[in-house]
Amino acid sequence: MRPALNAAIAPTLKAAGVLLAVLYTISLGGCGCGFDCGDDDDDRPLSTALTLGFSDEALDELKQVVLEVDRITLVGDGTPDVVVDTFTVPELGVTDADSVQLDLLDYRGRRQLLVVAELEINTGVYSAINISLLDGDINLSYVQESDDTLRPLFQPAGGIALPGFALENSTEAYTVEFGLALALRYRAASEDYLMSSDGIRVLDTDSSASVSGRVASSLFDTVDPCDGKADPEAGNRIYIYRGHALVGTLADVHTGDSGSAIPTDAIAPVAVAALLENALVGSWEYSAGFLEPGDYTLVFGCSSADDDPVEYDGISLPLPDNQRYEISLGTGEQGVCD
């Protein structure tokens, strides 16, 4: 039974979660595009059944990125705040728990974990989503590196603050996409990680688009200068930029806090996808889910192992320099670009 809402106070609600794993077939044949329009619904019900999922864009050099989620707060704008602080996620074996622990790397591309399912709340504008973690303890929130070293993961002071949304329909589904190449920061001084809000997107699940594809291994083990690396399979990523016919410097991941000078014509990526080897078919593949519909430019980079999420590193992109592709993604489209 769904909990009743009290319009006079900020309610504390129980979330029920289930695992939704959607795997999309990756086909060959270059860049494709399509478009699917949905009809607008002018009816404005008083309440909506909200579903909220977590997904990620993984980093190839990490084995686990584990979050212990303690609380999710929807900050109301003219409506009461909604606080979710009890979790039931059957697929994780969690029932009426005060927190839920999940490994983001289990939910790559279009896969997601539903941490809130069909929660009935008031329609209206929610100006922000605040995700609070239990952090600072490698038994709670932590990162497992490629050599199996465990390091604690911290949240910013006050939690992870994200943009909100307007709920207008009887059912709504949103996904929090953790772009780890932008959001996850290693702090050498304290030898731990910080999950910042940068690079984390909140998108309508049904209307968001995705792109996936295969990358020829010859790009990073036979083509100059990529074949000169000590480990040809390391540091290979797909950088995704918004728009076509881009004029300027296709930049690596960075923020305005970079200590290195950022070119005035720098274009920052909106997403970065790691390459993963599909041992079953012997191919290298990438997937980027939950993108806004629109035009994108994809480039391959083979020297991205040291791309710092804050600093502008001046990494040459694309590399090799002819690996630049344009694709248009329609509403809900699953685009393919090889």
Short mmCIF file of C-alpha atoms in Angstrom, two decimals:
data_model
loop_
_atom_site.label_atom_id
_atom_site.label_comp_id
_atom_site.label_asym_id
_atom_site.label_seq_id
_atom_site.Cartn_x
_atom_site.Cartn_y
_atom_site.Cartn_z
CA MET A 1 0.00 0.00 0.00
CA ARG A 2 1.30 3.43 -0.86
CA PRO A 3 1.78 5.83 2.05
CA ALA A 4 -0.62 8.76 2.33
CA LEU A 5 0.74 12.28 2.03
CA ASN A 6 0.22 15.09 4.50
CA ALA A 7 0.21 18.38 2.62
CA ALA A 8 1.12 20.33 5.73
CA ILE A 9 4.44 18.66 6.46
CA ALA A 10 7.38 17.15 4.63
CA PRO A 11 6.49 13.46 4.67
CA THR A 12 8.87 10.59 5.22
CA LEU A 13 8.03 7.84 2.75
CA LYS A 14 8.98 4.23 2.19
CA ALA A 15 10.48 3.37 -1.20
CA ALA A 16 10.06 0.03 -2.88
CA GLY A 17 12.71 -0.87 -5.45
CA VAL A 18 13.17 -3.51 -8.08
CA LEU A 19 16.00 -4.17 -10.47
CA LEU A 20 15.43 -3.29 -14.08
CA ALA A 21 18.15 -4.61 -16.34
CA VAL A 22 17.71 -3.77 -20.01
CA LEU A 23 20.41 -4.98 -22.35
CA TYR A 24 20.45 -3.67 -25.88
CA THR A 25 21.90 -5.52 -28.87
CA ILE A 26 24.83 -3.72 -30.45
CA SER A 27 24.83 -3.96 -34.23
CA LEU A 28 27.34 -3.06 -36.87
CA GLY A 29 26.99 -0.54 -39.65
CA GLY A 30 28.09 2.95 -38.63
CA CYS A 31 26.00 5.77 -37.18
CA GLY A 32 22.21 5.57 -37.31
CA CYS A 33 19.42 7.89 -36.30
CA GLY A 34 15.67 7.95 -35.80
CA PHE A 35 12.89 9.90 -34.11
CA ASP A 36 9.81 9.01 -32.16
CA CYS A 37 7.40 11.69 -30.99
CA GLY A 38 5.14 11.24 -27.99
CA ASP A 39 1.89 13.13 -27.45
CA ASP A 40 1.77 15.71 -24.69
CA ASP A 41 -0.75 15.07 -21.93
CA ASP A 42 -2.47 18.25 -20.80
CA ASP A 43 -4.26 16.53 -17.91
CA ARG A 44 -2.72 17.50 -14.58
CA PRO A 45 -3.53 14.95 -11.87
CA LEU A 46 -3.12 15.83 -8.20
CA SER A 47 -0.65 13.02 -7.57
CA THR A 48 1.91 11.01 -9.49
CA ALA A 49 3.52 7.62 -9.06
CA LEU A 50 7.25 8.39 -9.18
CA THR A 51 9.91 5.84 -10.12
CA LEU A 52 13.57 6.81 -9.66
CA GLY A 53 16.48 4.71 -10.90
CA PHE A 54 20.28 4.85 -10.63
CA SER A 55 22.62 4.15 -13.54
CA ASP A 56 26.24 4.94 -14.41
CA GLU A 57 28.88 5.56 -17.05
CA ALA A 58 31.67 3.32 -15.83
CA LEU A 59 35.41 3.79 -15.56
CA ASP A 60 37.36 0.86 -16.99
CA GLU A 61 40.13 1.00 -14.36
CA LEU A 62 37.83 0.47 -11.35
CA LYS A 63 36.26 -2.76 -10.07
CA GLN A 64 33.58 -1.31 -7.78
CA VAL A 65 32.06 2.07 -6.95
CA VAL A 66 29.80 1.35 -3.98
CA LEU A 67 27.30 3.80 -2.50
CA GLU A 68 25.46 3.35 0.79
CA VAL A 69 22.38 5.51 0.19
CA ASP A 70 20.90 6.77 3.45
CA ARG A 71 18.25 9.23 2.26
CA ILE A 72 16.80 10.78 -0.90
CA THR A 73 15.08 14.15 -0.57
CA LEU A 74 12.93 15.77 -3.24
CA VAL A 75 12.99 19.50 -2.46
CA GLY A 76 9.54 20.93 -3.11
CA ASP A 77 8.96 24.31 -4.75
CA GLY A 78 5.53 25.24 -3.44
CA THR A 79 4.95 21.62 -2.44
CA PRO A 80 6.18 19.78 0.66
CA ASP A 81 9.58 18.12 0.57
CA VAL A 82 9.48 14.35 0.13
CA VAL A 83 11.98 12.29 2.12
CA VAL A 84 12.71 8.66 1.29
CA ASP A 85 14.68 7.06 4.12
CA THR A 86 13.45 3.46 4.17
CA PHE A 87 14.25 1.11 1.29
CA THR A 88 12.90 -2.19 0.03
CA VAL A 89 14.82 -3.57 -2.95
CA PRO A 90 13.95 -7.24 -3.50
CA GLU A 91 16.68 -7.89 -6.07
CA LEU A 92 19.29 -6.80 -3.52
CA GLY A 93 17.65 -8.72 -0.69
CA VAL A 94 16.80 -5.48 1.11
CA THR A 95 13.51 -5.06 3.00
CA ASP A 96 12.49 -2.03 5.08
CA ALA A 97 16.14 -1.04 5.50
CA ASP A 98 17.36 2.31 6.77
CA SER A 99 19.88 2.42 3.89
CA VAL A 100 20.65 0.55 0.69
CA GLN A 101 24.09 -0.34 -0.68
CA LEU A 102 24.68 -0.69 -4.42
CA ASP A 103 27.63 -0.97 -6.78
CA LEU A 104 27.18 1.55 -9.58
CA LEU A 105 29.31 -0.55 -11.92
CA ASP A 106 26.53 -3.15 -11.99
CA TYR A 107 24.29 -0.66 -13.82
CA ARG A 108 26.12 0.44 -16.96
CA GLY A 109 24.67 2.06 -20.05
CA ARG A 110 20.88 1.58 -20.16
CA ARG A 111 20.82 -0.70 -17.12
CA GLN A 112 19.55 0.80 -13.90
CA LEU A 113 18.55 -0.04 -10.35
CA LEU A 114 15.17 1.28 -9.26
CA VAL A 115 15.63 2.58 -5.74
CA VAL A 116 12.18 4.20 -5.70
CA ALA A 117 9.27 2.48 -7.43
CA GLU A 118 5.78 3.95 -7.93
CA LEU A 119 5.94 6.25 -4.96
CA GLU A 120 2.74 8.32 -4.88
CA ILE A 121 3.49 11.99 -4.22
CA ASN A 122 2.00 15.37 -5.10
CA THR A 123 2.43 16.66 -8.62
CA GLY A 124 4.26 19.97 -8.97
CA VAL A 125 7.78 21.30 -9.14
CA TYR A 126 10.61 19.73 -7.16
CA SER A 127 13.57 22.08 -7.47
CA ALA A 128 16.30 19.66 -6.42
CA ILE A 129 17.14 16.09 -5.52
CA ASN A 130 19.50 15.60 -2.59
CA ILE A 131 21.11 12.17 -2.20
CA SER A 132 22.69 11.53 1.20
CA LEU A 133 25.24 8.75 1.65
CA LEU A 134 26.72 6.99 4.62
CA ASP A 135 30.34 7.74 3.83
CA GLY A 136 33.89 7.70 5.13
CA ASP A 137 33.92 3.97 5.90
CA ILE A 138 35.13 1.30 3.46
CA ASN A 139 32.37 -0.98 4.77
CA LEU A 140 29.76 1.53 3.59
CA SER A 141 30.66 3.75 0.62
CA TYR A 142 33.94 2.89 -1.11
CA VAL A 143 35.87 2.36 -4.34
CA GLN A 144 37.70 -0.83 -5.26
CA GLU A 145 40.60 -0.08 -7.58
CA SER A 146 42.03 -2.36 -10.26
CA ASP A 147 44.63 -3.77 -7.84
CA ASP A 148 41.84 -4.53 -5.30
CA THR A 149 42.80 -1.63 -3.01
CA LEU A 150 39.73 -0.35 -1.16
CA ARG A 151 39.45 3.39 -0.56
CA PRO A 152 36.65 5.27 1.24
CA LEU A 153 34.26 7.36 -0.80
CA PHE A 154 32.93 10.68 0.50
CA GLN A 155 30.06 12.93 -0.51
CA PRO A 156 30.18 16.74 -0.58
CA ALA A 157 29.11 18.57 2.55
CA GLY A 158 25.33 18.46 2.60
CA GLY A 159 25.10 15.50 0.23
CA ILE A 160 24.91 15.17 -3.54
CA ALA A 161 22.71 18.02 -4.81
CA LEU A 162 21.15 17.53 -8.25
CA PRO A 163 18.63 19.40 -10.41
CA GLY A 164 15.00 18.54 -9.84
CA PHE A 165 12.01 18.14 -12.15
CA ALA A 166 8.35 19.02 -12.67
CA LEU A 167 5.94 16.14 -12.10
CA GLU A 168 2.79 16.59 -14.16
CA ASN A 169 1.53 13.14 -15.16
CA SER A 170 -0.06 10.27 -13.26
CA THR A 171 3.13 8.25 -13.63
CA GLU A 172 6.68 9.59 -13.97
CA ALA A 173 10.04 7.82 -14.24
CA TYR A 174 13.44 9.48 -13.90
CA THR A 175 16.98 8.18 -13.87
CA VAL A 176 19.99 9.56 -12.01
CA GLU A 177 22.93 8.90 -14.33
CA PHE A 178 26.29 8.93 -12.55
CA GLY A 179 28.88 10.04 -15.11
CA LEU A 180 31.83 8.72 -13.14
CA ALA A 181 34.50 10.14 -15.44
CA LEU A 182 33.28 13.59 -14.42
CA ALA A 183 31.83 13.00 -10.96
CA LEU A 184 34.29 10.65 -9.24
CA ARG A 185 37.46 12.36 -8.02
CA TYR A 186 40.50 10.75 -6.44
CA ARG A 187 42.07 12.91 -3.73
CA ALA A 188 45.75 12.05 -3.46
CA ALA A 189 46.32 14.00 -0.24
CA SER A 190 43.81 11.92 1.72
CA GLU A 191 43.95 8.82 -0.52
CA ASP A 192 40.19 8.67 -0.89
CA TYR A 193 37.46 9.50 -3.42
CA LEU A 194 34.83 12.24 -3.62
CA MET A 195 31.56 11.79 -5.47
CA SER A 196 30.82 15.32 -6.66
CA SER A 197 27.61 16.52 -8.30
CA ASP A 198 29.43 17.43 -11.52
CA GLY A 199 28.61 15.10 -14.37
CA ILE A 200 25.56 13.52 -12.71
CA ARG A 201 22.49 13.87 -14.92
CA VAL A 202 18.79 13.55 -14.02
CA LEU A 203 16.70 12.57 -17.04
CA ASP A 204 13.24 11.40 -17.95
CA THR A 205 13.71 7.66 -18.33
CA ASP A 206 11.28 7.11 -21.20
CA SER A 207 12.26 10.04 -23.41
CA SER A 208 16.03 9.85 -22.89
CA ALA A 209 18.19 8.42 -25.65
CA SER A 210 21.25 6.20 -25.68
CA VAL A 211 24.14 5.35 -27.98
CA SER A 212 26.30 2.26 -28.10
CA GLY A 213 28.61 0.51 -30.49
CA ARG A 214 31.79 -1.40 -31.19
CA VAL A 215 35.31 -0.02 -31.52
CA ALA A 216 37.89 -1.75 -33.69
CA SER A 217 40.79 -2.94 -31.53
CA SER A 218 43.16 -1.88 -34.32
CA LEU A 219 42.64 1.71 -33.15
CA PHE A 220 44.53 1.06 -29.94
CA ASP A 221 46.93 -1.75 -30.74
CA THR A 222 48.15 -1.15 -34.31
CA VAL A 223 47.55 2.53 -35.19
CA ASP A 224 50.14 5.23 -34.42
CA PRO A 225 50.40 6.83 -31.86
CA CYS A 226 48.06 4.61 -29.86
CA ASP A 227 50.13 1.48 -30.39
CA GLY A 228 53.06 3.06 -28.53
CA LYS A 229 51.42 2.71 -25.11
CA ALA A 230 52.79 0.22 -22.60
CA ASP A 231 49.28 -1.24 -22.33
CA PRO A 232 47.35 -0.68 -25.58
CA GLU A 233 44.08 -1.67 -23.90
CA ALA A 234 44.31 1.04 -21.22
CA GLY A 235 43.06 4.62 -21.48
CA ASN A 236 40.63 4.13 -24.36
CA ARG A 237 37.38 6.09 -24.12
CA ILE A 238 34.57 7.57 -26.18
CA TYR A 239 33.98 11.30 -25.54
CA ILE A 240 30.50 12.61 -26.32
CA TYR A 241 29.85 16.28 -27.11
CA ARG A 242 26.55 18.06 -27.74
CA GLY A 243 26.04 19.30 -31.31
CA HIS A 244 27.24 18.83 -34.88
CA ALA A 245 29.87 20.67 -36.95
CA LEU A 246 31.62 21.73 -33.76
CA VAL A 247 34.27 24.39 -34.16
CA GLY A 248 36.72 24.65 -31.28
CA THR A 249 38.84 22.46 -29.06
CA LEU A 250 37.19 19.17 -28.20
CA ALA A 251 38.37 19.13 -24.61
CA ASP A 252 38.93 16.42 -22.06
CA VAL A 253 36.95 16.30 -18.82
CA HIS A 254 37.45 19.42 -16.66
CA THR A 255 35.67 21.98 -14.49
CA GLY A 256 36.01 25.72 -13.97
CA ASP A 257 38.21 24.95 -10.96
CA SER A 258 41.01 23.69 -13.20
CA GLY A 259 44.42 25.00 -12.22
CA SER A 260 45.52 24.65 -15.83
CA ALA A 261 44.45 27.28 -18.34
CA ILE A 262 41.38 26.23 -20.32
CA PRO A 263 41.31 27.29 -24.00
CA THR A 264 38.70 29.93 -24.70
CA ASP A 265 37.21 27.69 -27.43
CA ALA A 266 37.17 24.53 -25.28
CA ILE A 267 34.09 22.33 -25.67
CA ALA A 268 33.51 20.07 -22.67
CA PRO A 269 32.03 16.59 -23.10
CA VAL A 270 28.59 15.86 -21.72
CA ALA A 271 29.42 12.18 -21.23
CA VAL A 272 32.36 9.80 -21.41
CA ALA A 273 32.02 6.06 -22.07
CA ALA A 274 34.61 3.43 -21.23
CA LEU A 275 35.39 0.53 -23.54
CA LEU A 276 34.73 -2.97 -22.27
CA GLU A 277 35.82 -6.19 -23.92
CA ASN A 278 33.05 -8.59 -24.86
CA ALA A 279 34.89 -11.88 -24.54
CA LEU A 280 31.98 -13.85 -26.03
CA VAL A 281 32.32 -12.23 -29.45
CA GLY A 282 35.87 -10.86 -29.17
CA SER A 283 34.95 -7.20 -29.59
CA TRP A 284 35.38 -3.94 -27.68
CA GLU A 285 32.14 -2.13 -26.92
CA TYR A 286 30.87 1.06 -25.29
CA SER A 287 27.48 2.25 -24.13
CA ALA A 288 26.20 5.62 -22.97
CA GLY A 289 22.66 5.76 -21.67
CA PHE A 290 20.22 8.45 -20.58
CA LEU A 291 21.17 11.32 -22.89
CA GLU A 292 18.92 14.19 -23.86
CA PRO A 293 17.57 13.72 -27.42
CA GLY A 294 19.50 15.79 -29.95
CA ASP A 295 22.67 16.01 -32.03
CA TYR A 296 25.96 14.64 -30.73
CA THR A 297 29.58 14.30 -31.81
CA LEU A 298 31.44 11.19 -30.68
CA VAL A 299 35.22 10.90 -30.71
CA PHE A 300 37.61 8.13 -29.77
CA GLY A 301 40.62 8.86 -27.57
CA CYS A 302 43.40 6.36 -26.84
CA SER A 303 45.41 8.45 -24.35
CA SER A 304 42.79 9.14 -21.69
CA ALA A 305 44.15 7.15 -18.76
CA ASP A 306 45.23 10.32 -16.94
CA ASP A 307 42.18 12.46 -17.67
CA ASP A 308 41.59 14.29 -14.39
CA PRO A 309 37.91 15.16 -13.72
CA VAL A 310 38.81 18.68 -12.54
CA GLU A 311 41.96 19.70 -14.41
CA TYR A 312 42.12 20.53 -18.11
CA ASP A 313 44.80 18.09 -19.26
CA GLY A 314 45.14 19.08 -22.92
CA ILE A 315 44.54 15.52 -24.14
CA SER A 316 44.46 15.29 -27.93
CA LEU A 317 40.95 14.40 -29.10
CA PRO A 318 40.16 12.59 -31.24
CA LEU A 319 43.16 10.26 -31.31
CA PRO A 320 43.71 8.93 -33.95
CA ASP A 321 42.64 12.25 -35.38
CA ASN A 322 40.14 10.85 -37.90
CA GLN A 323 37.95 9.14 -35.28
CA ARG A 324 35.16 11.70 -35.12
CA TYR A 325 31.52 10.83 -35.80
CA GLU A 326 28.19 12.65 -35.72
CA ILE A 327 24.89 11.12 -34.70
CA SER A 328 21.36 12.40 -34.07
CA LEU A 329 19.33 10.77 -31.30
CA GLY A 330 15.56 11.02 -31.22
CA THR A 331 13.26 10.72 -28.24
CA GLY A 332 13.80 7.33 -26.62
CA GLU A 333 16.13 6.21 -29.41
CA GLN A 334 18.79 3.56 -28.95
CA GLY A 335 21.39 4.83 -31.40
CA VAL A 336 24.31 2.81 -32.73
CA CYS A 337 27.67 4.22 -33.82
CA ASP A 338 30.62 1.93 -34.57
#
